[in-house]
CSV table of C-alpha atoms in Angstrom, one decimal:
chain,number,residue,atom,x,y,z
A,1,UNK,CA,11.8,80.0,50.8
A,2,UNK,CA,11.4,76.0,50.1
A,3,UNK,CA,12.2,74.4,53.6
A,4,UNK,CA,8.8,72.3,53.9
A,5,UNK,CA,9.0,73.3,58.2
A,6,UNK,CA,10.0,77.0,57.1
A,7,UNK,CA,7.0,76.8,54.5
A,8,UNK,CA,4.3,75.7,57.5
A,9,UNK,CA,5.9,77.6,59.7
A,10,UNK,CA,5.1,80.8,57.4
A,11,UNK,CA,1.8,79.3,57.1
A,12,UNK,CA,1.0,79.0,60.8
A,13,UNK,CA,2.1,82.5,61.0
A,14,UNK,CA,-0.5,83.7,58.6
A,15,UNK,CA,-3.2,81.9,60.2
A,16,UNK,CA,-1.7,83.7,63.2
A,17,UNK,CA,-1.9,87.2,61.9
A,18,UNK,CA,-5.5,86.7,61.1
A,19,UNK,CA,-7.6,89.0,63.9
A,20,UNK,CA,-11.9,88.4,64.4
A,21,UNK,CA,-14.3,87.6,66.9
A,22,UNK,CA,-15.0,84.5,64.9
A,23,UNK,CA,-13.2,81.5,64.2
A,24,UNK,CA,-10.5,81.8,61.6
A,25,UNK,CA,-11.8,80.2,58.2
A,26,UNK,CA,-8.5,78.8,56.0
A,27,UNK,CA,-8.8,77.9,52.2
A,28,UNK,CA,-6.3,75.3,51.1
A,29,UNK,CA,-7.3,75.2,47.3
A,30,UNK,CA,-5.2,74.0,44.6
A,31,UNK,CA,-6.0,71.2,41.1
A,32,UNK,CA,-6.7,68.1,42.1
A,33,UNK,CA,-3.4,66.0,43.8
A,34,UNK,CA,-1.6,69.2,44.3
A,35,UNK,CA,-0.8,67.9,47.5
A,36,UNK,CA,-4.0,70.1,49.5
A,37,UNK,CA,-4.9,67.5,51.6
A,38,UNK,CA,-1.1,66.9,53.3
A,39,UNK,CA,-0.7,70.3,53.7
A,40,UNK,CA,-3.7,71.3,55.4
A,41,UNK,CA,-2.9,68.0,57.5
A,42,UNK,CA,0.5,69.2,58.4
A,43,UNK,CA,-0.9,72.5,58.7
A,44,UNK,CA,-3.4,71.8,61.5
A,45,UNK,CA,-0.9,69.1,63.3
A,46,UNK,CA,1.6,72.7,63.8
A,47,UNK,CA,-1.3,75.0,64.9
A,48,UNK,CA,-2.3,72.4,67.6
A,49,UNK,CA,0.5,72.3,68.9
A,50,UNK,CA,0.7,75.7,69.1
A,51,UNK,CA,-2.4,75.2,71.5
A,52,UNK,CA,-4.7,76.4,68.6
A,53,UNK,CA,-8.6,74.4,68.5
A,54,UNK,CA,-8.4,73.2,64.7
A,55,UNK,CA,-11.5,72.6,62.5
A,56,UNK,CA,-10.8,70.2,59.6
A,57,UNK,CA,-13.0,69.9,57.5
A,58,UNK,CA,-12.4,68.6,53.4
A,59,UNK,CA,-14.8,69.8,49.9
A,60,UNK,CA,-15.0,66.2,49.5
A,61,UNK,CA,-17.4,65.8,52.4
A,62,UNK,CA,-19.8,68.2,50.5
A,63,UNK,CA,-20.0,66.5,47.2
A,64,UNK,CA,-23.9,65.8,45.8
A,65,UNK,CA,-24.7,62.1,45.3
A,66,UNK,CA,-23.2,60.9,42.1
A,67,UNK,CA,-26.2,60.9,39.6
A,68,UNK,CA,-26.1,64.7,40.2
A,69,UNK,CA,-22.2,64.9,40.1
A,70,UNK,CA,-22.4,63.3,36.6
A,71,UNK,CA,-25.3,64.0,35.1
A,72,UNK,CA,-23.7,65.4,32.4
A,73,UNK,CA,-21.4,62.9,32.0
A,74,UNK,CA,-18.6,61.2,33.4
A,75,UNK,CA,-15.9,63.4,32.0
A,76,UNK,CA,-18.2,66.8,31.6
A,77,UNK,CA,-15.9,69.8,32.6
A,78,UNK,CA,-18.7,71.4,33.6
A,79,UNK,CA,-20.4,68.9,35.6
A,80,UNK,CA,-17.1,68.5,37.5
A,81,UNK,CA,-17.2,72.2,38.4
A,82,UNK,CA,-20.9,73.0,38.9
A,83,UNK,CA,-22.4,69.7,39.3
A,84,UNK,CA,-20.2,68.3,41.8
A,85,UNK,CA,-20.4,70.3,45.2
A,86,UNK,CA,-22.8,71.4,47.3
A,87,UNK,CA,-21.3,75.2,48.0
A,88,UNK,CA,-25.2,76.1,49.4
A,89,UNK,CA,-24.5,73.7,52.1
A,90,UNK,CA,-20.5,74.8,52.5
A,91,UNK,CA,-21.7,78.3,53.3
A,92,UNK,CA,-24.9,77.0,55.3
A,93,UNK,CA,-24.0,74.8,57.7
A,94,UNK,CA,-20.3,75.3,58.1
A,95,UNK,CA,-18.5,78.8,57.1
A,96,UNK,CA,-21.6,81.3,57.9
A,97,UNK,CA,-21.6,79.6,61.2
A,98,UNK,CA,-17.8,80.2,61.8
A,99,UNK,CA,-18.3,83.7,60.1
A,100,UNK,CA,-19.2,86.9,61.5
A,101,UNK,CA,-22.7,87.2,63.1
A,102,UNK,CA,-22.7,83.4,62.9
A,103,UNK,CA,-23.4,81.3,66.2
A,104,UNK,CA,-20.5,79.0,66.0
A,105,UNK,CA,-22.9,76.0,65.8
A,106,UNK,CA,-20.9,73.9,62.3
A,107,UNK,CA,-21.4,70.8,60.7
A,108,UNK,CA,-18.3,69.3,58.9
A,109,UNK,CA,-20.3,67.2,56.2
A,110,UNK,CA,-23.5,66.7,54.5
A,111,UNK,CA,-22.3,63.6,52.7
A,112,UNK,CA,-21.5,59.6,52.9
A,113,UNK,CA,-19.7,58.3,50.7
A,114,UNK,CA,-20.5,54.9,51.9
A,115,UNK,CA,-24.0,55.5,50.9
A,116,UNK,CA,-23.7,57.8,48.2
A,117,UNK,CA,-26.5,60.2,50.0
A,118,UNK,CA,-26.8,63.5,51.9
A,119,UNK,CA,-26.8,63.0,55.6
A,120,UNK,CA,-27.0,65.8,58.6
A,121,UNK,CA,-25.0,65.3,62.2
A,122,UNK,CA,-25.4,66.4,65.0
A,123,UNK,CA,-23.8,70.4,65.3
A,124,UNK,CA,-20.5,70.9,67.0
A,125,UNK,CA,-20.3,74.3,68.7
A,126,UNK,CA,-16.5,75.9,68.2
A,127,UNK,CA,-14.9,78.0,70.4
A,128,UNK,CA,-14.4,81.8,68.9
A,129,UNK,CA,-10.7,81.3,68.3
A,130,UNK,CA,-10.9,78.5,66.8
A,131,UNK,CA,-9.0,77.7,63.4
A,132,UNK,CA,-10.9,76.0,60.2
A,133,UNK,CA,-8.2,74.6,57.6
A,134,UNK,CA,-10.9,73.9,54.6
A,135,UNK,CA,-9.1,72.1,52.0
A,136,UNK,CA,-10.7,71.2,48.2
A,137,UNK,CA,-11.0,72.3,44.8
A,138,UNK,CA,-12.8,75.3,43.4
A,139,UNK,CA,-12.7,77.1,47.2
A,140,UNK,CA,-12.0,80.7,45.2
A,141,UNK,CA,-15.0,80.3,43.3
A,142,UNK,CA,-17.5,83.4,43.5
A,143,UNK,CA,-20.1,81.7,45.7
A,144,UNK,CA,-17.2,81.2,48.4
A,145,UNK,CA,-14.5,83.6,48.2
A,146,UNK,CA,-15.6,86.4,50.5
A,147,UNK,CA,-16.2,83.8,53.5
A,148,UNK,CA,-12.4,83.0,53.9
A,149,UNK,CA,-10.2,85.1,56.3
A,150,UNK,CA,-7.1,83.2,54.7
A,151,UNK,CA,-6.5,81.7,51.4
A,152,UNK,CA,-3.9,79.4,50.3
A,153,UNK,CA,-3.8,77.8,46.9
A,154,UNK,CA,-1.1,75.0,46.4
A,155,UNK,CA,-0.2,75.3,43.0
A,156,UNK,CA,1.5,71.9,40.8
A,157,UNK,CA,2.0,71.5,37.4
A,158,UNK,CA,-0.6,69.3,35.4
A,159,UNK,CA,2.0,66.2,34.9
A,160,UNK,CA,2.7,66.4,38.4
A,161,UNK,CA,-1.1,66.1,39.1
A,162,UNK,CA,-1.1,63.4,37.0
A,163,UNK,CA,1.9,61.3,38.2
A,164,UNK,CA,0.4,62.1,41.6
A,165,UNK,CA,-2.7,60.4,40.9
A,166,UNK,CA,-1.6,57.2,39.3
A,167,UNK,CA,0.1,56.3,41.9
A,168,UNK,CA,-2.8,57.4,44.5
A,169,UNK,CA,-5.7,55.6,42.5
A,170,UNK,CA,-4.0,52.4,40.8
A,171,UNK,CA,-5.2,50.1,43.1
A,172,UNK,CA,-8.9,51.2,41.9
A,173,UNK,CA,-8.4,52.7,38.2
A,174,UNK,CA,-6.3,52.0,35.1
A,175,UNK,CA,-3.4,54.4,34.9
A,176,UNK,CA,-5.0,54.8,31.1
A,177,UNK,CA,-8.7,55.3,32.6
A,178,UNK,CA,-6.7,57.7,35.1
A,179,UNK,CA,-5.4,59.9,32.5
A,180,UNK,CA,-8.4,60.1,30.6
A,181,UNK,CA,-10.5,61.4,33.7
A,182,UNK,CA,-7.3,64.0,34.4
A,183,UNK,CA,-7.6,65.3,30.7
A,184,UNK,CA,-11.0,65.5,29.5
A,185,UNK,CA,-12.6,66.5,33.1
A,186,UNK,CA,-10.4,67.5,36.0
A,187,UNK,CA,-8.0,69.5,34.0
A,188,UNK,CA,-10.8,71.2,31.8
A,189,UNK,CA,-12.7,72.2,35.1
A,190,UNK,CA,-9.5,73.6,36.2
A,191,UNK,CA,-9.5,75.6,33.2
A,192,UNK,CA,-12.8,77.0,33.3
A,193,UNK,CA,-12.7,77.7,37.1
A,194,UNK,CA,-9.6,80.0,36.7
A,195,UNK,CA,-11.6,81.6,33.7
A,196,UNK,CA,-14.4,82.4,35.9
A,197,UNK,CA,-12.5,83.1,38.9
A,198,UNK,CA,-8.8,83.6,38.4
A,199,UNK,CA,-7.5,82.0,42.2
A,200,UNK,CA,-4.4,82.7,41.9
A,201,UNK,CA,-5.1,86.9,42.0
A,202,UNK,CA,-7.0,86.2,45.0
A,203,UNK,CA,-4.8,84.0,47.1
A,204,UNK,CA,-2.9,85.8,49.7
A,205,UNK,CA,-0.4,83.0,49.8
A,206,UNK,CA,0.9,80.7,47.1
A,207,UNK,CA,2.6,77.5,47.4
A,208,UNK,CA,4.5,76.1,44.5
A,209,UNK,CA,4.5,71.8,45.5
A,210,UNK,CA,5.9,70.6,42.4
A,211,UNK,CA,8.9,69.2,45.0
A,212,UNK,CA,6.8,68.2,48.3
A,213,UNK,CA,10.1,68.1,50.7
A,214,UNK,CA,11.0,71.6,49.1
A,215,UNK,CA,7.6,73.5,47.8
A,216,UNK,CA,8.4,77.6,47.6
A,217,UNK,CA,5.8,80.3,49.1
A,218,UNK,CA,5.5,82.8,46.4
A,219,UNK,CA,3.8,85.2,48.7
A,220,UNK,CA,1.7,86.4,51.7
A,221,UNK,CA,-0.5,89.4,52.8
């Protein structure tokens, strides 16, 4: 189906299915500018007002201060995939918490970007049907991929990616510097994460966004 409403819809559904004493932990992974971050937007916006309490929380509030993110260069594959995040912290301080056993007591960051260091706030306690929407990269990686009650990858073909991004980032990059960061890093550390973790066979939905106003669900558990 390709109605964007009918598509969220679907999605709310899923999130809806999911039953726990815990909160609800959602994956919205996908390459980078697949169009994650509207989604999981648009995706909380319907499950509030559905009355449900909505977590959001982003990968990009986990990254490690940027002498560790590139330490093995600016456009290391490698370093973009295991360099780059703090999962320890992702699994600490924010989905054990929300998981089972956990004690509800989250933190939604341990990073300013302002500053370009780790910081700590204060804990939020969450109330046990509460709903996390999680979007990033790499969120079916093995470190993470048994903490998610729901996973959605949004799937968009490299050019699309691409396009997507030089029109996101030209007011601070070069659409040539652009490119060069999409091929010889982002789209090489997509490449060696579905090597090492295949997301797609683990997703229990699919969302094809090559056409935002008209993406297609490929499937659902």
């Amino acid at each position: 189906m390709g109605d964007r409403v009918e598509v969220l819809t679907r999605l709310a559904e899923a999130v809806g299915s999911v039953s726990g004493a815990h909160p609800t932990r959602v994956a919205v992974d996908g390459p980078p500018a697949a169009g994650k971050t509207t989604l999981a937007d648009e995706l909380a916006l319907v499950l509030r007002a559905q009355g449900r309490s909505v977590i959001r929380a982003t990968i990009d509030d986990f990254l490690f201060p940027r002498a560790q993110r590139y330490r093995r260069g600016e456009y290391s594959a490698e370093s973009c995939y295991f360099d780059a995040h703090d999962i320890g912290a992702v699994n600490r301080v924010l989905l054990d918490p929300l998981g089972p056993g956990g004690d509800r007591r989250f933190q939604h960051t341990v990073y300013d970007h302002a500053a370009d260091t780790a910081v700590s706030p204060a804990a939020t306690t969450a109330c046990a049907d509460a709903v996390l929407i999680f979007d990033g990269v790499f969120l079916m990686r093995p470190e993470l991929i048994d903490r998610w009650d729901l996973r959605v990858f949004v799937s968009t073909t490299f050019e699309k990616t691409l396009d997507r991004a030089v029109m996101r980032d030209r007011g601070t990059s070069s659409p040539a510097a652009i490119e060069r960061r999409w091929r010889e890093r982002y789209l090489p550390a997509q490449q060696l994460y579905f090597a090492i973790a295949r997301p797609t066979d683990h997703a229990d939905v699919i969302v094809h966004n090559d056409e935002p106003v008209k993406p297609v669900r490929e499937c659902d558990r």
